[in-house]
Short mmCIF file of C-alpha atoms in Angstrom, two decimals:
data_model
loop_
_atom_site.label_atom_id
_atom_site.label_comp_id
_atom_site.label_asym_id
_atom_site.label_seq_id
_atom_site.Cartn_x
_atom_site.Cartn_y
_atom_site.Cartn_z
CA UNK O 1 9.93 9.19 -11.74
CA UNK O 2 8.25 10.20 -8.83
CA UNK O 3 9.20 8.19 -5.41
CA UNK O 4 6.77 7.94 -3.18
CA UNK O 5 8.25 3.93 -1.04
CA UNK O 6 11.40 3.73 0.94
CA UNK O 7 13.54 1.70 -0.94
CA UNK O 8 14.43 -1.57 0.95
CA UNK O 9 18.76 -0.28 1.35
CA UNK O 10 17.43 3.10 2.97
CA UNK O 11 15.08 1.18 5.48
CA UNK O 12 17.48 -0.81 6.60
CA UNK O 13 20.09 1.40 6.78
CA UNK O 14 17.77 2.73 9.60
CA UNK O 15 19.34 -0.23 11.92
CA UNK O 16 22.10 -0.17 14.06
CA UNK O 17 25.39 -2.93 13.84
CA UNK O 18 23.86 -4.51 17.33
CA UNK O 19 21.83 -5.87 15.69
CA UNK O 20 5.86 -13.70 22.17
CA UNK O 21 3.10 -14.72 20.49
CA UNK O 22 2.23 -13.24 17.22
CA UNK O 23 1.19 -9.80 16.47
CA UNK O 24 -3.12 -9.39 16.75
CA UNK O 25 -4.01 -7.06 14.44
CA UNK O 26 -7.43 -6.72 15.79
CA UNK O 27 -6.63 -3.73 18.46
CA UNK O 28 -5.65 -1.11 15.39
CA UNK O 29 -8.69 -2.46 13.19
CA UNK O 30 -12.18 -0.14 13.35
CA UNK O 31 -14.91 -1.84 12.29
CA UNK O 32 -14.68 -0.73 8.64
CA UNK O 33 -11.38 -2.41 8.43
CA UNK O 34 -12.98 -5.34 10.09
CA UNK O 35 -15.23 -5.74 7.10
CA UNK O 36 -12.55 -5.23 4.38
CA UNK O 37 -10.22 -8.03 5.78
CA UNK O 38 -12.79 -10.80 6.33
CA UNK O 39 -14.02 -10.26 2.99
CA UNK O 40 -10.66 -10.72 1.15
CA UNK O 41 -10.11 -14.20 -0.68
CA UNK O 42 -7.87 -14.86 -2.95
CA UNK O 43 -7.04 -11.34 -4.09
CA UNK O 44 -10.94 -10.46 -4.78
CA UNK O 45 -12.32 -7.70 -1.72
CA UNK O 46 -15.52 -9.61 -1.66
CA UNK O 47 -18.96 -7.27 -1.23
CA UNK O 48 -16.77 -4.49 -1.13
CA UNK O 49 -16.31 -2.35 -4.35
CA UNK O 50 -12.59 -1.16 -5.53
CA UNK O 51 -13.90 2.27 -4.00
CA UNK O 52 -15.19 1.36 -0.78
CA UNK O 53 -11.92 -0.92 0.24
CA UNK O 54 -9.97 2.35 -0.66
CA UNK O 55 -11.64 5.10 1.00
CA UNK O 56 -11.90 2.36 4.25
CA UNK O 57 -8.04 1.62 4.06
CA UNK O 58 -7.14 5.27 3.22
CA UNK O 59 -8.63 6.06 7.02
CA UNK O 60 -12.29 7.64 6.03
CA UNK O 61 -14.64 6.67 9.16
CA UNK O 62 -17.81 5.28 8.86
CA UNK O 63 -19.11 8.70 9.66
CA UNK O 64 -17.70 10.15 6.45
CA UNK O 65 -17.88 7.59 3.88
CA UNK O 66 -21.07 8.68 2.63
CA UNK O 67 -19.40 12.31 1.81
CA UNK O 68 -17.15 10.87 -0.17
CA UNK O 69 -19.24 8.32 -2.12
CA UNK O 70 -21.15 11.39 -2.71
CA UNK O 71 -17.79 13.40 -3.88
CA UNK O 72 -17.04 10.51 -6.66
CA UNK O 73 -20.73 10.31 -7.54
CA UNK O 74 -20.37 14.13 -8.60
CA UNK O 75 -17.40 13.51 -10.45
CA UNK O 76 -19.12 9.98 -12.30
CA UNK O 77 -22.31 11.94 -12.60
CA UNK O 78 -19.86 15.09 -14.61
CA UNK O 79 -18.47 12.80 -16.68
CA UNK O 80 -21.18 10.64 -17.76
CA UNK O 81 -23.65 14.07 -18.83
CA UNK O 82 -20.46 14.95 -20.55
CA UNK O 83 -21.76 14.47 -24.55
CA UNK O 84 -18.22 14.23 -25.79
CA UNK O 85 -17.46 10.78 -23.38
CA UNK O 86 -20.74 9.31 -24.76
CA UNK O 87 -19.69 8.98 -27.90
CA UNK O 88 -16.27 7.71 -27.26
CA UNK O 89 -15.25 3.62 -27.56
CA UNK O 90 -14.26 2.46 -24.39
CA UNK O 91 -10.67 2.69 -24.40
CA UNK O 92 -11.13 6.11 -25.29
CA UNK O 93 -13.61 6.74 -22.92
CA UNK O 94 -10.89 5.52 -20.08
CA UNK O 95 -7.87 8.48 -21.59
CA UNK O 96 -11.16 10.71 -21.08
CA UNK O 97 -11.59 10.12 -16.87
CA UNK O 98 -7.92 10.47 -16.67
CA UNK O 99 -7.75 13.85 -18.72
CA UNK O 100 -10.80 14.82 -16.58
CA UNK O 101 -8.92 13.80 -13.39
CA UNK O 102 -6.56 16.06 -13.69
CA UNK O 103 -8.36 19.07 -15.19
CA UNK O 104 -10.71 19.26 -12.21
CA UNK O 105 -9.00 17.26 -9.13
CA UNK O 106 -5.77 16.64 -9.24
CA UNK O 107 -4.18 19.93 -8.54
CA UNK O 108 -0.43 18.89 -7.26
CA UNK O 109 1.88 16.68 -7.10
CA UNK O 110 2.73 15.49 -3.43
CA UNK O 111 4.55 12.10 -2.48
CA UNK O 112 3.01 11.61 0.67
CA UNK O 113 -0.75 11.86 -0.60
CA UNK O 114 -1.57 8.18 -0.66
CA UNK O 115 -4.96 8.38 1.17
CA UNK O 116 -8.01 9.42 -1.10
CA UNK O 117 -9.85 11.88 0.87
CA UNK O 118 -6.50 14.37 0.41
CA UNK O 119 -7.31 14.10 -3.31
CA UNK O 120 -10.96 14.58 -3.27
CA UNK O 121 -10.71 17.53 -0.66
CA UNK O 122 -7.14 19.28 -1.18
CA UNK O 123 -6.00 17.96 -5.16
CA UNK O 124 -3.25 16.74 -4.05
CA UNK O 125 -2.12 13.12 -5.08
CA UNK O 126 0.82 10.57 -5.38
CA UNK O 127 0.80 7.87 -8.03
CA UNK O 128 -1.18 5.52 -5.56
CA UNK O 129 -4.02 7.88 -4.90
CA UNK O 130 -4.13 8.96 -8.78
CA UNK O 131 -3.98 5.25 -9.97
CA UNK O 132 -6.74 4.37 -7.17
CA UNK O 133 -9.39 7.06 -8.53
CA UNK O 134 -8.88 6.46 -11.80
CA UNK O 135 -9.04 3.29 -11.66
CA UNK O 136 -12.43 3.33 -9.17
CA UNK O 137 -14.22 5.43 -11.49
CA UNK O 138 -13.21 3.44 -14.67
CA UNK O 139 -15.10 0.82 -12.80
CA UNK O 140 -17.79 2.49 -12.47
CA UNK O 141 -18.16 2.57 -16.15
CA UNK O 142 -17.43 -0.98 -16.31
CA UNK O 143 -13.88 -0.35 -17.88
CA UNK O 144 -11.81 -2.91 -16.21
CA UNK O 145 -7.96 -2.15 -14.77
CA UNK O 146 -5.62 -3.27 -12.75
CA UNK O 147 -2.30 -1.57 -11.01
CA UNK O 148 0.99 -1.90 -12.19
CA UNK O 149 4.10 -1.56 -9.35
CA UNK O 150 7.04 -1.70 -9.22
CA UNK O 151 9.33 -0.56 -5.78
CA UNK O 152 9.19 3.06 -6.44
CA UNK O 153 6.15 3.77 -8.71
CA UNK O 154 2.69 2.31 -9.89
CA UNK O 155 0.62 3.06 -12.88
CA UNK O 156 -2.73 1.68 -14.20
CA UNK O 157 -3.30 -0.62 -17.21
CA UNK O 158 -6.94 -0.42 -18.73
CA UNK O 159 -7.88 -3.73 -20.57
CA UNK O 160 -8.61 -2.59 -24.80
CA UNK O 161 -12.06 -4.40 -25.30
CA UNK O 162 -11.61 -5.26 -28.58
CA UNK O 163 -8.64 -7.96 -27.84
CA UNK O 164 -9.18 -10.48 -24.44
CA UNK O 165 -6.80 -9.91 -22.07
CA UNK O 166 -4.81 -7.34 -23.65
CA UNK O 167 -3.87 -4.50 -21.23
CA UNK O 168 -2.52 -1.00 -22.33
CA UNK O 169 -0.41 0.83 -20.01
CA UNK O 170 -1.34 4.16 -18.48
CA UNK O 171 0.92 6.90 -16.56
CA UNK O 172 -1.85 7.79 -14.26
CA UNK O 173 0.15 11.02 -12.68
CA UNK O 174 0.09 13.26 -15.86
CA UNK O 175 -2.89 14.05 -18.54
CA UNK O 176 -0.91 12.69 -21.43
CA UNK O 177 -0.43 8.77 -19.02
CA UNK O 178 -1.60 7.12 -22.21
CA UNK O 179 1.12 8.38 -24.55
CA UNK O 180 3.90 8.55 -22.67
CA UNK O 181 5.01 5.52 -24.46
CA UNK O 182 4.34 3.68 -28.24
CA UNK O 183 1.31 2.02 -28.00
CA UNK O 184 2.99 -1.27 -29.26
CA UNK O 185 5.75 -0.70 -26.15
CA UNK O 186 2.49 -0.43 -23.88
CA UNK O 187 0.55 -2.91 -24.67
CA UNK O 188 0.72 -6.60 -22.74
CA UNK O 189 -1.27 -10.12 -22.17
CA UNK O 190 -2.44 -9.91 -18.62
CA UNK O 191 -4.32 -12.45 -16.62
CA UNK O 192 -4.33 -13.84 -12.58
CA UNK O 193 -1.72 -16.18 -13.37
CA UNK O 194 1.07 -13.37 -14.53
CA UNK O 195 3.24 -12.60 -11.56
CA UNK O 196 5.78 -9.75 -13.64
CA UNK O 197 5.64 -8.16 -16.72
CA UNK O 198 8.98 -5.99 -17.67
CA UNK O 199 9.44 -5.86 -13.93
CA UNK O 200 6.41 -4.16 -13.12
CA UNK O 201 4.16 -6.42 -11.14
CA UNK O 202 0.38 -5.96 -12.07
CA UNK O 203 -2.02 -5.59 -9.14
CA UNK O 204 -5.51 -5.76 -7.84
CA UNK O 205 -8.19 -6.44 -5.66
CA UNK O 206 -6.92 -6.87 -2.03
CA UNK O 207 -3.25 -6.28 -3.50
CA UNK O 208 -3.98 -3.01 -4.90
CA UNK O 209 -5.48 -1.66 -1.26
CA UNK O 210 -1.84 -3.51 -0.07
CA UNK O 211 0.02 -0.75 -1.40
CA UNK O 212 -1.90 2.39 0.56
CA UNK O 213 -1.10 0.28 3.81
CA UNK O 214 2.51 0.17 2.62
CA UNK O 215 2.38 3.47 1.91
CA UNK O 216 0.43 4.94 4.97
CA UNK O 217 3.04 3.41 7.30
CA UNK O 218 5.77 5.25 5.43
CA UNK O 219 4.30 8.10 6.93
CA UNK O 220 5.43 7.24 10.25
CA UNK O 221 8.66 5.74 9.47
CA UNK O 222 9.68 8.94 8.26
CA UNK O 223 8.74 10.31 11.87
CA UNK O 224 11.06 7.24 12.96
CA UNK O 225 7.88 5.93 14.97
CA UNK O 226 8.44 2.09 14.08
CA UNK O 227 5.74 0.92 16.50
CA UNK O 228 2.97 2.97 14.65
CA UNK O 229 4.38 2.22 11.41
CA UNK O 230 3.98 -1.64 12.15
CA UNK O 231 0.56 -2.29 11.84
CA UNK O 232 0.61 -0.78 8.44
CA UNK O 233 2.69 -2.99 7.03
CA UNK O 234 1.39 -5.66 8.74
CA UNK O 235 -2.00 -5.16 7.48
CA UNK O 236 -0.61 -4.57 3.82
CA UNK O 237 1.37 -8.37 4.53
CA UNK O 238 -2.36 -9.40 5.31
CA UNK O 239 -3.97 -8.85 1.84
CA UNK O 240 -1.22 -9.35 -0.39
CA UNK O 241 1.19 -12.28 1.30
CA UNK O 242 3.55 -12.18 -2.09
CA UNK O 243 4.16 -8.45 -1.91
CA UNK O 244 8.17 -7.91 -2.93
CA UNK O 245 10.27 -7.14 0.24
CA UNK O 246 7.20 -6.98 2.46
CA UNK O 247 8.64 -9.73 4.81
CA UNK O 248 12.19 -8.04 5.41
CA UNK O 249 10.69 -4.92 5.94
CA UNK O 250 8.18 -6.07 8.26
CA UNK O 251 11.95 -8.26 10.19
CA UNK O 252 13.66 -4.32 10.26
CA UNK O 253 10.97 -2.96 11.61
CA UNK O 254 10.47 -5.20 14.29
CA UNK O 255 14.55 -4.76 14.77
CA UNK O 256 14.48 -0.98 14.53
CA UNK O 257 11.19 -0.88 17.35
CA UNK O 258 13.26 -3.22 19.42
CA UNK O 259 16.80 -1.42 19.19
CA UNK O 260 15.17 2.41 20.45
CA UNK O 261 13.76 0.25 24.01
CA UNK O 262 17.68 -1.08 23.79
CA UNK O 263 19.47 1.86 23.37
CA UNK O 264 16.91 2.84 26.29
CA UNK O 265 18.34 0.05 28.23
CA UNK O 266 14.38 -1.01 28.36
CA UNK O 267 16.25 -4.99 27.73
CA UNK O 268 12.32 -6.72 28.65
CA UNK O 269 10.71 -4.60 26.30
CA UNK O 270 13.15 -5.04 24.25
CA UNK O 271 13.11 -8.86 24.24
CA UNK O 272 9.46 -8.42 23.90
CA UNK O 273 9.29 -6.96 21.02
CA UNK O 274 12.05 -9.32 19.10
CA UNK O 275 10.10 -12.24 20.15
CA UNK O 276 7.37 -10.74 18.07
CA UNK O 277 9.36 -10.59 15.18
CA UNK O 278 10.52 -14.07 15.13
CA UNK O 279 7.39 -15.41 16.05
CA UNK O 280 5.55 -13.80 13.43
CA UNK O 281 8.60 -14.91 10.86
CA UNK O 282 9.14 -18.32 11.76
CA UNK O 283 6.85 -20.08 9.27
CA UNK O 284 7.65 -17.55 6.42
CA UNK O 285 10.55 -18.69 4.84
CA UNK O 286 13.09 -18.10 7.75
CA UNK O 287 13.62 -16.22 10.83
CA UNK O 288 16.04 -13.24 10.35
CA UNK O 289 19.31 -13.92 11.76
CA UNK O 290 19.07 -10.60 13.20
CA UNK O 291 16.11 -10.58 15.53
CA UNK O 292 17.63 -13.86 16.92
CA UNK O 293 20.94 -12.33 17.79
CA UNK O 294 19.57 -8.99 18.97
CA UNK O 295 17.29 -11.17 21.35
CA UNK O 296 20.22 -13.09 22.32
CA UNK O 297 22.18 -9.42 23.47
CA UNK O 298 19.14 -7.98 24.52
CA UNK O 299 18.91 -11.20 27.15
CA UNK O 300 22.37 -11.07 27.80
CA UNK O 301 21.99 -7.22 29.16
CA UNK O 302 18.79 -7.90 31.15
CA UNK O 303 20.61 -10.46 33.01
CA UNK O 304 23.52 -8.06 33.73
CA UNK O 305 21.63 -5.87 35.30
CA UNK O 306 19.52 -7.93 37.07
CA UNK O 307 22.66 -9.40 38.82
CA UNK O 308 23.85 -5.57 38.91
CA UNK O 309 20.84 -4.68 40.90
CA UNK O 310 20.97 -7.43 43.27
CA UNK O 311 24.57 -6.45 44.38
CA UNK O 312 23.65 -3.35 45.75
#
């Protein structure tokens, strides 16, 4: 199964044993973004489509969004002249886009290829970018879908017309995704109110463009640059509140940041930064423990060298 998140044990095995006002997320939004966030209510991304809050959160700039409308209208366009897909039912017509997804775009696997525009232009894709255009283009066609996840993975259910509210599961990252599985294994009752469904949590709306934030900041995690990474996550905590883990992440972050301007002996920008955290923590569920006692050392140290300083 392709792994494409840090799991929750290896991101916090990024901090050490030493273990102000909240966090405006306005200086790292463009205008674009700007748009996508004060449109989202309750889940739903408001006058944006599924395809414009994707290309805007996968980084495309105002500049080039009309290229790549123009690159999915060539692919809709190719598979609505196709005479085959016209005379398909409508679940069928949904294992035809994904077939046709990876016969003409999707040319290889890569886990770090969350953002859209490295699918439409290079072919590569992870599980989020594959789920994302297949899923934008079956809405096109009026084929409705939603994104299942779970911690290391998400795949696509398509809704089967013929019986309300009953979803069939899809394997977006191979050609075969819709018989990977018995179709009496696959298929489930899905609607707003489900929060699991064998462990896989169905998403959409806002909560589907969550997951390229989450995934976007892994990028720089994995460069160990926690202060770049933050926003990410922080704008992925903005659309979907109730994602799993998001909170603690978001707490070892803020620890990890704050612990390289420690071990720097930086102890104000240090306390700055831990401040942050709890601030932005204290009315969701609790404040970590940790951020409170690194604060506490971090205080501690600044003082000591304060009084260090004025001895000389």
């Amino acid at each position: 199964m392709p792994k494409f998140w840090v799991s929750l044990a290896l991101l916090l095995s990024l901090v050490p044993p030493l273990w102000g006002e909240a966090l405006d997320l306005t200086f790292s939004k463009g205008s674009l973004e700007n748009t996508l966030f004060e449109d989202v209510r309750y889940q739903k991304l408001g006058r944006l489509s599924l395809e414009q809050a994707a290309l805007i959160a996968s980084g495309v700039s105002q500049r080039e969004l009309p290229l790549y409308h123009q690159k999915i209208d060539a692919l809709y366009n190719r598979i609505a002249l196709s005479l085959p897909f016209k005379k398909l039912p409508l679940l069928d017509r949904a294992e035809f886009i994904l077939v046709f997804l990876h016969q003409t775009v999707f040319k290889k696997y890569d886990a770090s290829a969350t953002e859209i525009q490295k699918t439409l232009d290079q072919g590569l894709f992870n599980c989020v970018s594959a789920t994302l255009l297949f899923n934008i283009l079956c809405e096109r066609f009026h084929i409705k879908t939603v994104g299942l996840e779970i911690p290391t993975h998400l795949d696509a259910a398509v809704l089967d017309p013929g019986r309300p509210r009953k979803f069939f599961e899809v394997q977006t990252t191979i050609p075969l995704g819709f018989w990977v599985k018995d179709s009496t294994v696959n298929e489930f009752v899905y609607d707003s109110k489900v929060q699991t469904w064998k462990g896989k949590r169905p998403v959409e709306g806002s909560r589907l463009i969550a997951v390229i934030y989450y995934n976007r900041g892994m990028d720089w995690i994995r460069q160990n640059r926690m202060e770049e990474a933050l926003p990410f996550y922080l704008k992925a905590y903005e659309l979907d509140p109730h994602f799993p883990d998001l909170e603690r992440i978001i707490a070892a972050l803020y620890v990890e940041w704050g612990n390289q301007y420690f071990k720097n002996t930086d102890y104000k920008r240090a306390v700055e930064i831990y401040s942050e955290g709890i601030e932005f923590l204290k009315d969701r569920r609790k404040t970590w423990p940790i951020l409170e006692r690194n604060r506490s050392a971090a205080l501690l140290n600044q003082e000591r060298m304060r009084q260090c300083l004025e001895k000389i």
